Amino acid sequence: MCVNFLKRKTSVILLAVLSLVISPLIAIPVVYLLMKFIFYLVRNSDLSVEEKFRKGVIISSAAFAFSHGANDAQKTIGII
């Protein structure tokens, strides 16, 4: 009985550790290729860097703020 319990926990721990190791190995090349693609798109543009990415930063920060505050109602109800 105890051996069976440890076997199940070991597989869960191994899965968590593998995901922590594999995710950066996948994310780093993907982000590198994405940045190369973005630099390729804006290489001949006359606008400054600030003007190019201003709208993107505003949209991404608004999405982050919305998602950050999305769980506030549940927290308030949980306290009540």
JSON list of N, CA and C in Angstrom, two decimals:
[
{"chain": "A", "resi": 1, "resn": "MET", "atom": "N", "xyz": [0.83, -1.19, 0.00]},
{"chain": "A", "resi": 1, "resn": "MET", "atom": "CA", "xyz": [0.00, 0.00, 0.00]},
{"chain": "A", "resi": 1, "resn": "MET", "atom": "C", "xyz": [0.87, 1.26, 0.00]},
{"chain": "A", "resi": 2, "resn": "CYS", "atom": "N", "xyz": [1.88, 1.30, 0.83]},
{"chain": "A", "resi": 2, "resn": "CYS", "atom": "CA", "xyz": [2.75, 2.47, 0.92]},
{"chain": "A", "resi": 2, "resn": "CYS", "atom": "C", "xyz": [3.57, 2.64, -0.35]},
{"chain": "A", "resi": 3, "resn": "VAL", "atom": "N", "xyz": [4.01, 1.54, -0.94]},
{"chain": "A", "resi": 3, "resn": "VAL", "atom": "CA", "xyz": [4.80, 1.60, -2.17]},
{"chain": "A", "resi": 3, "resn": "VAL", "atom": "C", "xyz": [3.96, 2.18, -3.30]},
{"chain": "A", "resi": 4, "resn": "ASN", "atom": "N", "xyz": [2.71, 1.78, -3.39]},
{"chain": "A", "resi": 4, "resn": "ASN", "atom": "CA", "xyz": [1.81, 2.29, -4.41]},
{"chain": "A", "resi": 4, "resn": "ASN", "atom": "C", "xyz": [1.59, 3.80, -4.25]},
{"chain": "A", "resi": 5, "resn": "PHE", "atom": "N", "xyz": [1.45, 4.26, -3.01]},
{"chain": "A", "resi": 5, "resn": "PHE", "atom": "CA", "xyz": [1.28, 5.68, -2.74]},
{"chain": "A", "resi": 5, "resn": "PHE", "atom": "C", "xyz": [2.51, 6.47, -3.18]},
{"chain": "A", "resi": 6, "resn": "LEU", "atom": "N", "xyz": [3.70, 5.98, -2.85]},
{"chain": "A", "resi": 6, "resn": "LEU", "atom": "CA", "xyz": [4.93, 6.68, -3.23]},
{"chain": "A", "resi": 6, "resn": "LEU", "atom": "C", "xyz": [5.12, 6.68, -4.74]},
{"chain": "A", "resi": 7, "resn": "LYS", "atom": "N", "xyz": [4.70, 5.62, -5.40]},
{"chain": "A", "resi": 7, "resn": "LYS", "atom": "CA", "xyz": [4.82, 5.56, -6.85]},
{"chain": "A", "resi": 7, "resn": "LYS", "atom": "C", "xyz": [3.97, 6.64, -7.52]},
{"chain": "A", "resi": 8, "resn": "ARG", "atom": "N", "xyz": [2.79, 6.86, -7.02]},
{"chain": "A", "resi": 8, "resn": "ARG", "atom": "CA", "xyz": [1.93, 7.90, -7.58]},
{"chain": "A", "resi": 8, "resn": "ARG", "atom": "C", "xyz": [2.51, 9.29, -7.33]},
{"chain": "A", "resi": 9, "resn": "LYS", "atom": "N", "xyz": [3.01, 9.54, -6.13]},
{"chain": "A", "resi": 9, "resn": "LYS", "atom": "CA", "xyz": [3.57, 10.85, -5.81]},
{"chain": "A", "resi": 9, "resn": "LYS", "atom": "C", "xyz": [4.84, 11.11, -6.61]},
{"chain": "A", "resi": 10, "resn": "THR", "atom": "N", "xyz": [5.64, 10.08, -6.84]},
{"chain": "A", "resi": 10, "resn": "THR", "atom": "CA", "xyz": [6.87, 10.25, -7.60]},
{"chain": "A", "resi": 10, "resn": "THR", "atom": "C", "xyz": [6.56, 10.67, -9.03]},
{"chain": "A", "resi": 11, "resn": "SER", "atom": "N", "xyz": [5.55, 10.11, -9.63]},
{"chain": "A", "resi": 11, "resn": "SER", "atom": "CA", "xyz": [5.21, 10.48, -11.01]},
{"chain": "A", "resi": 11, "resn": "SER", "atom": "C", "xyz": [4.72, 11.92, -11.09]},
{"chain": "A", "resi": 12, "resn": "VAL", "atom": "N", "xyz": [4.00, 12.38, -10.09]},
{"chain": "A", "resi": 12, "resn": "VAL", "atom": "CA", "xyz": [3.53, 13.77, -10.08]},
{"chain": "A", "resi": 12, "resn": "VAL", "atom": "C", "xyz": [4.70, 14.72, -9.91]},
{"chain": "A", "resi": 13, "resn": "ILE", "atom": "N", "xyz": [5.61, 14.39, -9.01]},
{"chain": "A", "resi": 13, "resn": "ILE", "atom": "CA", "xyz": [6.79, 15.24, -8.79]},
{"chain": "A", "resi": 13, "resn": "ILE", "atom": "C", "xyz": [7.67, 15.25, -10.04]},
{"chain": "A", "resi": 14, "resn": "LEU", "atom": "N", "xyz": [7.85, 14.10, -10.65]},
{"chain": "A", "resi": 14, "resn": "LEU", "atom": "CA", "xyz": [8.66, 14.02, -11.87]},
{"chain": "A", "resi": 14, "resn": "LEU", "atom": "C", "xyz": [8.04, 14.84, -12.99]},
{"chain": "A", "resi": 15, "resn": "LEU", "atom": "N", "xyz": [6.73, 14.80, -13.12]},
{"chain": "A", "resi": 15, "resn": "LEU", "atom": "CA", "xyz": [6.05, 15.59, -14.13]},
{"chain": "A", "resi": 15, "resn": "LEU", "atom": "C", "xyz": [6.23, 17.09, -13.88]},
{"chain": "A", "resi": 16, "resn": "ALA", "atom": "N", "xyz": [6.16, 17.51, -12.63]},
{"chain": "A", "resi": 16, "resn": "ALA", "atom": "CA", "xyz": [6.35, 18.93, -12.30]},
{"chain": "A", "resi": 16, "resn": "ALA", "atom": "C", "xyz": [7.78, 19.37, -12.61]},
{"chain": "A", "resi": 17, "resn": "VAL", "atom": "N", "xyz": [8.75, 18.55, -12.26]},
{"chain": "A", "resi": 17, "resn": "VAL", "atom": "CA", "xyz": [10.16, 18.91, -12.51]},
{"chain": "A", "resi": 17, "resn": "VAL", "atom": "C", "xyz": [10.44, 18.93, -14.00]},
{"chain": "A", "resi": 18, "resn": "LEU", "atom": "N", "xyz": [9.91, 17.97, -14.73]},
{"chain": "A", "resi": 18, "resn": "LEU", "atom": "CA", "xyz": [10.12, 17.96, -16.18]},
{"chain": "A", "resi": 18, "resn": "LEU", "atom": "C", "xyz": [9.51, 19.18, -16.85]},
{"chain": "A", "resi": 19, "resn": "SER", "atom": "N", "xyz": [8.34, 19.60, -16.39]},
{"chain": "A", "resi": 19, "resn": "SER", "atom": "CA", "xyz": [7.74, 20.79, -16.99]},
{"chain": "A", "resi": 19, "resn": "SER", "atom": "C", "xyz": [8.56, 22.04, -16.68]},
{"chain": "A", "resi": 20, "resn": "LEU", "atom": "N", "xyz": [9.18, 22.09, -15.51]},
{"chain": "A", "resi": 20, "resn": "LEU", "atom": "CA", "xyz": [10.03, 23.24, -15.17]},
{"chain": "A", "resi": 20, "resn": "LEU", "atom": "C", "xyz": [11.30, 23.25, -16.00]},
{"chain": "A", "resi": 21, "resn": "VAL", "atom": "N", "xyz": [11.78, 22.10, -16.41]},
{"chain": "A", "resi": 21, "resn": "VAL", "atom": "CA", "xyz": [13.00, 22.02, -17.21]},
{"chain": "A", "resi": 21, "resn": "VAL", "atom": "C", "xyz": [12.69, 22.22, -18.69]},
{"chain": "A", "resi": 22, "resn": "ILE", "atom": "N", "xyz": [11.62, 21.61, -19.17]},
{"chain": "A", "resi": 22, "resn": "ILE", "atom": "CA", "xyz": [11.33, 21.63, -20.60]},
{"chain": "A", "resi": 22, "resn": "ILE", "atom": "C", "xyz": [10.76, 22.97, -21.06]},
{"chain": "A", "resi": 23, "resn": "SER", "atom": "N", "xyz": [9.95, 23.62, -20.24]},
{"chain": "A", "resi": 23, "resn": "SER", "atom": "CA", "xyz": [9.31, 24.87, -20.69]},
{"chain": "A", "resi": 23, "resn": "SER", "atom": "C", "xyz": [10.31, 25.96, -21.07]},
{"chain": "A", "resi": 24, "resn": "PRO", "atom": "N", "xyz": [11.38, 26.22, -20.30]},
{"chain": "A", "resi": 24, "resn": "PRO", "atom": "CA", "xyz": [12.34, 27.22, -20.78]},
{"chain": "A", "resi": 24, "resn": "PRO", "atom": "C", "xyz": [13.07, 26.79, -22.04]},
{"chain": "A", "resi": 25, "resn": "LEU", "atom": "N", "xyz": [13.32, 25.49, -22.18]},
{"chain": "A", "resi": 25, "resn": "LEU", "atom": "CA", "xyz": [14.01, 25.01, -23.37]},
{"chain": "A", "resi": 25, "resn": "LEU", "atom": "C", "xyz": [13.16, 25.21, -24.63]},
{"chain": "A", "resi": 26, "resn": "ILE", "atom": "N", "xyz": [11.86, 25.22, -24.48]},
{"chain": "A", "resi": 26, "resn": "ILE", "atom": "CA", "xyz": [10.97, 25.49, -25.61]},
{"chain": "A", "resi": 26, "resn": "ILE", "atom": "C", "xyz": [10.76, 26.99, -25.78]},
{"chain": "A", "resi": 27, "resn": "ALA", "atom": "N", "xyz": [10.61, 27.71, -24.67]},
{"chain": "A", "resi": 27, "resn": "ALA", "atom": "CA", "xyz": [10.26, 29.14, -24.73]},
{"chain": "A", "resi": 27, "resn": "ALA", "atom": "C", "xyz": [11.39, 30.00, -25.27]},
{"chain": "A", "resi": 28, "resn": "ILE", "atom": "N", "xyz": [12.62, 29.71, -24.90]},
{"chain": "A", "resi": 28, "resn": "ILE", "atom": "CA", "xyz": [13.74, 30.56, -25.32]},
{"chain": "A", "resi": 28, "resn": "ILE", "atom": "C", "xyz": [13.90, 30.58, -26.84]},
{"chain": "A", "resi": 29, "resn": "PRO", "atom": "N", "xyz": [13.93, 29.44, -27.53]},
{"chain": "A", "resi": 29, "resn": "PRO", "atom": "CA", "xyz": [14.03, 29.52, -29.00]},
{"chain": "A", "resi": 29, "resn": "PRO", "atom": "C", "xyz": [12.80, 30.16, -29.66]},
{"chain": "A", "resi": 30, "resn": "VAL", "atom": "N", "xyz": [11.62, 29.92, -29.10]},
{"chain": "A", "resi": 30, "resn": "VAL", "atom": "CA", "xyz": [10.40, 30.51, -29.67]},
{"chain": "A", "resi": 30, "resn": "VAL", "atom": "C", "xyz": [10.45, 32.03, -29.56]},
{"chain": "A", "resi": 31, "resn": "VAL", "atom": "N", "xyz": [10.84, 32.54, -28.41]},
{"chain": "A", "resi": 31, "resn": "VAL", "atom": "CA", "xyz": [10.93, 33.99, -28.22]},
{"chain": "A", "resi": 31, "resn": "VAL", "atom": "C", "xyz": [12.03, 34.58, -29.10]},
{"chain": "A", "resi": 32, "resn": "TYR", "atom": "N", "xyz": [13.14, 33.87, -29.24]},
{"chain": "A", "resi": 32, "resn": "TYR", "atom": "CA", "xyz": [14.22, 34.34, -30.10]},
{"chain": "A", "resi": 32, "resn": "TYR", "atom": "C", "xyz": [13.72, 34.49, -31.54]},
{"chain": "A", "resi": 33, "resn": "LEU", "atom": "N", "xyz": [13.02, 33.48, -32.04]},
{"chain": "A", "resi": 33, "resn": "LEU", "atom": "CA", "xyz": [12.50, 33.55, -33.41]},
{"chain": "A", "resi": 33, "resn": "LEU", "atom": "C", "xyz": [11.44, 34.63, -33.55]},
{"chain": "A", "resi": 34, "resn": "LEU", "atom": "N", "xyz": [10.62, 34.81, -32.53]},
{"chain": "A", "resi": 34, "resn": "LEU", "atom": "CA", "xyz": [9.61, 35.87, -32.56]},
{"chain": "A", "resi": 34, "resn": "LEU", "atom": "C", "xyz": [10.27, 37.25, -32.62]},
{"chain": "A", "resi": 35, "resn": "MET", "atom": "N", "xyz": [11.32, 37.45, -31.84]},
{"chain": "A", "resi": 35, "resn": "MET", "atom": "CA", "xyz": [12.02, 38.74, -31.87]},
{"chain": "A", "resi": 35, "resn": "MET", "atom": "C", "xyz": [12.69, 38.97, -33.22]},
{"chain": "A", "resi": 36, "resn": "LYS", "atom": "N", "xyz": [13.28, 37.94, -33.79]},
{"chain": "A", "resi": 36, "resn": "LYS", "atom": "CA", "xyz": [13.88, 38.08, -35.12]},
{"chain": "A", "resi": 36, "resn": "LYS", "atom": "C", "xyz": [12.82, 38.48, -36.14]},
{"chain": "A", "resi": 37, "resn": "PHE", "atom": "N", "xyz": [11.63, 37.88, -36.04]},
{"chain": "A", "resi": 37, "resn": "PHE", "atom": "CA", "xyz": [10.54, 38.21, -36.95]},
{"chain": "A", "resi": 37, "resn": "PHE", "atom": "C", "xyz": [10.09, 39.65, -36.77]},
{"chain": "A", "resi": 38, "resn": "ILE", "atom": "N", "xyz": [9.96, 40.10, -35.54]},
{"chain": "A", "resi": 38, "resn": "ILE", "atom": "CA", "xyz": [9.55, 41.48, -35.27]},
{"chain": "A", "resi": 38, "resn": "ILE", "atom": "C", "xyz": [10.60, 42.46, -35.79]},
{"chain": "A", "resi": 39, "resn": "PHE", "atom": "N", "xyz": [11.87, 42.17, -35.55]},
{"chain": "A", "resi": 39, "resn": "PHE", "atom": "CA", "xyz": [12.93, 43.04, -36.07]},
{"chain": "A", "resi": 39, "resn": "PHE", "atom": "C", "xyz": [12.93, 43.06, -37.60]},
{"chain": "A", "resi": 40, "resn": "TYR", "atom": "N", "xyz": [12.60, 41.93, -38.22]},
{"chain": "A", "resi": 40, "resn": "TYR", "atom": "CA", "xyz": [12.51, 41.88, -39.68]},
{"chain": "A", "resi": 40, "resn": "TYR", "atom": "C", "xyz": [11.38, 42.77, -40.19]},
{"chain": "A", "resi": 41, "resn": "LEU", "atom": "N", "xyz": [10.26, 42.79, -39.48]},
{"chain": "A", "resi": 41, "resn": "LEU", "atom": "CA", "xyz": [9.12, 43.59, -39.90]},
{"chain": "A", "resi": 41, "resn": "LEU", "atom": "C", "xyz": [9.39, 45.09, -39.80]},
{"chain": "A", "resi": 42, "resn": "VAL", "atom": "N", "xyz": [10.15, 45.52, -38.80]},
{"chain": "A", "resi": 42, "resn": "VAL", "atom": "CA", "xyz": [10.34, 46.95, -38.57]},
{"chain": "A", "resi": 42, "resn": "VAL", "atom": "C", "xyz": [11.71, 47.45, -39.01]},
{"chain": "A", "resi": 43, "resn": "ARG", "atom": "N", "xyz": [12.45, 46.69, -39.76]},
{"chain": "A", "resi": 43, "resn": "ARG", "atom": "CA", "xyz": [13.82, 47.06, -40.10]},
{"chain": "A", "resi": 43, "resn": "ARG", "atom": "C", "xyz": [13.93, 48.30, -40.97]},
{"chain": "A", "resi": 44, "resn": "ASN", "atom": "N", "xyz": [12.98, 48.55, -41.85]},
{"chain": "A", "resi": 44, "resn": "ASN", "atom": "CA", "xyz": [13.07, 49.69, -42.76]},
{"chain": "A", "resi": 44, "resn": "ASN", "atom": "C", "xyz": [12.08, 50.79, -42.43]},
{"chain": "A", "resi": 45, "resn": "SER", "atom": "N", "xyz": [11.56, 50.80, -41.26]},
{"chain": "A", "resi": 45, "resn": "SER", "atom": "CA", "xyz": [10.55, 51.78, -40.88]},
{"chain": "A", "resi": 45, "resn": "SER", "atom": "C", "xyz": [11.21, 53.11, -40.53]},
{"chain": "A", "resi": 46, "resn": "ASP", "atom": "N", "xyz": [10.50, 54.20, -40.82]},
{"chain": "A", "resi": 46, "resn": "ASP", "atom": "CA", "xyz": [11.02, 55.53, -40.52]},
{"chain": "A", "resi": 46, "resn": "ASP", "atom": "C", "xyz": [10.68, 55.99, -39.11]},
{"chain": "A", "resi": 47, "resn": "LEU", "atom": "N", "xyz": [9.76, 55.33, -38.45]},
{"chain": "A", "resi": 47, "resn": "LEU", "atom": "CA", "xyz": [9.33, 55.75, -37.12]},
{"chain": "A", "resi": 47, "resn": "LEU", "atom": "C", "xyz": [10.35, 55.34, -36.07]},
{"chain": "A", "resi": 48, "resn": "SER", "atom": "N", "xyz": [10.32, 56.05, -34.96]},
{"chain": "A", "resi": 48, "resn": "SER", "atom": "CA", "xyz": [11.21, 55.68, -33.86]},
{"chain": "A", "resi": 48, "resn": "SER", "atom": "C", "xyz": [10.66, 54.45, -33.16]},
{"chain": "A", "resi": 49, "resn": "VAL", "atom": "N", "xyz": [11.48, 53.85, -32.35]},
{"chain": "A", "resi": 49, "resn": "VAL", "atom": "CA", "xyz": [11.08, 52.64, -31.63]},
{"chain": "A", "resi": 49, "resn": "VAL", "atom": "C", "xyz": [9.90, 52.94, -30.71]},
{"chain": "A", "resi": 50, "resn": "GLU", "atom": "N", "xyz": [9.92, 54.09, -30.07]},
{"chain": "A", "resi": 50, "resn": "GLU", "atom": "CA", "xyz": [8.83, 54.44, -29.16]},
{"chain": "A", "resi": 50, "resn": "GLU", "atom": "C", "xyz": [7.51, 54.54, -29.90]},
{"chain": "A", "resi": 51, "resn": "GLU", "atom": "N", "xyz": [7.51, 55.14, -31.06]},
{"chain": "A", "resi": 51, "resn": "GLU", "atom": "CA", "xyz": [6.28, 55.28, -31.83]},
{"chain": "A", "resi": 51, "resn": "GLU", "atom": "C", "xyz": [5.78, 53.95, -32.36]},
{"chain": "A", "resi": 52, "resn": "LYS", "atom": "N", "xyz": [6.70, 53.05, -32.67]},
{"chain": "A", "resi": 52, "resn": "LYS", "atom": "CA", "xyz": [6.31, 51.74, -33.21]},
{"chain": "A", "resi": 52, "resn": "LYS", "atom": "C", "xyz": [5.57, 50.90, -32.19]},
{"chain": "A", "resi": 53, "resn": "PHE", "atom": "N", "xyz": [6.07, 50.89, -30.98]},
{"chain": "A", "resi": 53, "resn": "PHE", "atom": "CA", "xyz": [5.58, 49.95, -29.99]},
{"chain": "A", "resi": 53, "resn": "PHE", "atom": "C", "xyz": [4.66, 50.57, -28.95]},
{"chain": "A", "resi": 54, "resn": "ARG", "atom": "N", "xyz": [4.33, 51.85, -29.07]},
{"chain": "A", "resi": 54, "resn": "ARG", "atom": "CA", "xyz": [3.49, 52.51, -28.08]},
{"chain": "A", "resi": 54, "resn": "ARG", "atom": "C", "xyz": [2.11, 51.87, -27.98]},
{"chain": "A", "resi": 55, "resn": "LYS", "atom": "N", "xyz": [1.46, 51.64, -29.11]},
{"chain": "A", "resi": 55, "resn": "LYS", "atom": "CA", "xyz": [0.12, 51.03, -29.08]},
{"chain": "A", "resi": 55, "resn": "LYS", "atom": "C", "xyz": [0.16, 49.61, -28.54]},
{"chain": "A", "resi": 56, "resn": "GLY", "atom": "N", "xyz": [1.17, 48.86, -28.89]},
{"chain": "A", "resi": 56, "resn": "GLY", "atom": "CA", "xyz": [1.29, 47.49, -28.39]},
{"chain": "A", "resi": 56, "resn": "GLY", "atom": "C", "xyz": [1.46, 47.44, -26.89]},
{"chain": "A", "resi": 57, "resn": "VAL", "atom": "N", "xyz": [2.25, 48.37, -26.36]},
{"chain": "A", "resi": 57, "resn": "VAL", "atom": "CA", "xyz": [2.46, 48.42, -24.91]},
{"chain": "A", "resi": 57, "resn": "VAL", "atom": "C", "xyz": [1.17, 48.81, -24.20]},
{"chain": "A", "resi": 58, "resn": "ILE", "atom": "N", "xyz": [0.44, 49.75, -24.76]},
{"chain": "A", "resi": 58, "resn": "ILE", "atom": "CA", "xyz": [-0.83, 50.17, -24.14]},
{"chain": "A", "resi": 58, "resn": "ILE", "atom": "C", "xyz": [-1.82, 49.01, -24.15]},
{"chain": "A", "resi": 59, "resn": "ILE", "atom": "N", "xyz": [-1.93, 48.31, -25.25]},
{"chain": "A", "resi": 59, "resn": "ILE", "atom": "CA", "xyz": [-2.87, 47.19, -25.33]},
{"chain": "A", "resi": 59, "resn": "ILE", "atom": "C", "xyz": [-2.47, 46.06, -24.39]},
{"chain": "A", "resi": 60, "resn": "SER", "atom": "N", "xyz": [-1.19, 45.73, -24.36]},
{"chain": "A", "resi": 60, "resn": "SER", "atom": "CA", "xyz": [-0.76, 44.63, -23.49]},
{"chain": "A", "resi": 60, "resn": "SER", "atom": "C", "xyz": [-0.88, 44.99, -22.02]},
{"chain": "A", "resi": 61, "resn": "SER", "atom": "N", "xyz": [-0.60, 46.25, -21.66]},
{"chain": "A", "resi": 61, "resn": "SER", "atom": "CA", "xyz": [-0.74, 46.64, -20.26]},
{"chain": "A", "resi": 61, "resn": "SER", "atom": "C", "xyz": [-2.21, 46.69, -19.85]},
{"chain": "A", "resi": 62, "resn": "ALA", "atom": "N", "xyz": [-3.09, 47.10, -20.76]},
{"chain": "A", "resi": 62, "resn": "ALA", "atom": "CA", "xyz": [-4.52, 47.08, -20.45]},
{"chain": "A", "resi": 62, "resn": "ALA", "atom": "C", "xyz": [-5.03, 45.65, -20.27]},
{"chain": "A", "resi": 63, "resn": "ALA", "atom": "N", "xyz": [-4.57, 44.74, -21.11]},
{"chain": "A", "resi": 63, "resn": "ALA", "atom": "CA", "xyz": [-4.97, 43.33, -20.97]},
{"chain": "A", "resi": 63, "resn": "ALA", "atom": "C", "xyz": [-4.44, 42.75, -19.67]},
{"chain": "A", "resi": 64, "resn": "PHE", "atom": "N", "xyz": [-3.22, 43.11, -19.30]},
{"chain": "A", "resi": 64, "resn": "PHE", "atom": "CA", "xyz": [-2.66, 42.62, -18.03]},
{"chain": "A", "resi": 64, "resn": "PHE", "atom": "C", "xyz": [-3.44, 43.17, -16.85]},
{"chain": "A", "resi": 65, "resn": "ALA", "atom": "N", "xyz": [-3.77, 44.45, -16.89]},
{"chain": "A", "resi": 65, "resn": "ALA", "atom": "CA", "xyz": [-4.53, 45.04, -15.78]},
{"chain": "A", "resi": 65, "resn": "ALA", "atom": "C", "xyz": [-5.92, 44.42, -15.67]},
{"chain": "A", "resi": 66, "resn": "PHE", "atom": "N", "xyz": [-6.55, 44.16, -16.80]},
{"chain": "A", "resi": 66, "resn": "PHE", "atom": "CA", "xyz": [-7.87, 43.53, -16.77]},
{"chain": "A", "resi": 66, "resn": "PHE", "atom": "C", "xyz": [-7.79, 42.12, -16.19]},
{"chain": "A", "resi": 67, "resn": "SER", "atom": "N", "xyz": [-6.81, 41.34, -16.64]},
{"chain": "A", "resi": 67, "resn": "SER", "atom": "CA", "xyz": [-6.70, 39.97, -16.14]},
{"chain": "A", "resi": 67, "resn": "SER", "atom": "C", "xyz": [-6.27, 39.94, -14.69]},
{"chain": "A", "resi": 68, "resn": "HIS", "atom": "N", "xyz": [-5.50, 40.92, -14.26]},
{"chain": "A", "resi": 68, "resn": "HIS", "atom": "CA", "xyz": [-5.07, 40.97, -12.86]},
{"chain": "A", "resi": 68, "resn": "HIS", "atom": "C", "xyz": [-6.25, 41.27, -11.94]},
{"chain": "A", "resi": 69, "resn": "GLY", "atom": "N", "xyz": [-7.16, 42.11, -12.39]},
{"chain": "A", "resi": 69, "resn": "GLY", "atom": "CA", "xyz": [-8.30, 42.45, -11.57]},
{"chain": "A", "resi": 69, "resn": "GLY", "atom": "C", "xyz": [-9.50, 41.55, -11.76]},
{"chain": "A", "resi": 70, "resn": "ALA", "atom": "N", "xyz": [-9.41, 40.57, -12.63]},
{"chain": "A", "resi": 70, "resn": "ALA", "atom": "CA", "xyz": [-10.56, 39.72, -12.93]},
{"chain": "A", "resi": 70, "resn": "ALA", "atom": "C", "xyz": [-10.98, 38.86, -11.75]},
{"chain": "A", "resi": 71, "resn": "ASN", "atom": "N", "xyz": [-10.07, 38.53, -10.85]},
{"chain": "A", "resi": 71, "resn": "ASN", "atom": "CA", "xyz": [-10.40, 37.65, -9.73]},
{"chain": "A", "resi": 71, "resn": "ASN", "atom": "C", "xyz": [-10.76, 38.41, -8.46]},
{"chain": "A", "resi": 72, "resn": "ASP", "atom": "N", "xyz": [-10.83, 39.73, -8.51]},
{"chain": "A", "resi": 72, "resn": "ASP", "atom": "CA", "xyz": [-11.09, 40.50, -7.29]},
{"chain": "A", "resi": 72, "resn": "ASP", "atom": "C", "xyz": [-12.48, 40.24, -6.73]},
{"chain": "A", "resi": 73, "resn": "ALA", "atom": "N", "xyz": [-13.47, 40.05, -7.58]},
{"chain": "A", "resi": 73, "resn": "ALA", "atom": "CA", "xyz": [-14.83, 39.83, -7.09]},
{"chain": "A", "resi": 73, "resn": "ALA", "atom": "C", "xyz": [-14.92, 38.52, -6.31]},
{"chain": "A", "resi": 74, "resn": "GLN", "atom": "N", "xyz": [-14.26, 37.49, -6.78]},
{"chain": "A", "resi": 74, "resn": "GLN", "atom": "CA", "xyz": [-14.28, 36.22, -6.09]},
{"chain": "A", "resi": 74, "resn": "GLN", "atom": "C", "xyz": [-13.61, 36.33, -4.73]},
{"chain": "A", "resi": 75, "resn": "LYS", "atom": "N", "xyz": [-12.54, 37.11, -4.65]},
{"chain": "A", "resi": 75, "resn": "LYS", "atom": "CA", "xyz": [-11.84, 37.28, -3.37]},
{"chain": "A", "resi": 75, "resn": "LYS", "atom": "C", "xyz": [-12.73, 38.01, -2.37]},
{"chain": "A", "resi": 76, "resn": "THR", "atom": "N", "xyz": [-13.46, 39.01, -2.83]},
{"chain": "A", "resi": 76, "resn": "THR", "atom": "CA", "xyz": [-14.34, 39.76, -1.94]},
{"chain": "A", "resi": 76, "resn": "THR", "atom": "C", "xyz": [-15.47, 38.88, -1.43]},
{"chain": "A", "resi": 77, "resn": "ILE", "atom": "N", "xyz": [-16.07, 38.12, -2.29]},
{"chain": "A", "resi": 77, "resn": "ILE", "atom": "CA", "xyz": [-17.15, 37.21, -1.87]},
{"chain": "A", "resi": 77, "resn": "ILE", "atom": "C", "xyz": [-16.61, 36.15, -0.91]},
{"chain": "A", "resi": 78, "resn": "GLY", "atom": "N", "xyz": [-15.40, 35.70, -1.13]},
{"chain": "A", "resi": 78, "resn": "GLY", "atom": "CA", "xyz": [-14.80, 34.71, -0.24]},
{"chain": "A", "resi": 78, "resn": "GLY", "atom": "C", "xyz": [-14.60, 35.24, 1.16]},
{"chain": "A", "resi": 79, "resn": "ILE", "atom": "N", "xyz": [-14.27, 36.52, 1.29]},
{"chain": "A", "resi": 79, "resn": "ILE", "atom": "CA", "xyz": [-14.09, 37.12, 2.61]},
{"chain": "A", "resi": 79, "resn": "ILE", "atom": "C", "xyz": [-15.43, 37.28, 3.30]},
{"chain": "A", "resi": 80, "resn": "ILE", "atom": "N", "xyz": [-16.47, 37.67, 2.55]},
{"chain": "A", "resi": 80, "resn": "ILE", "atom": "CA", "xyz": [-17.80, 37.86, 3.13]},
{"chain": "A", "resi": 80, "resn": "ILE", "atom": "C", "xyz": [-18.34, 36.52, 3.57]}
]
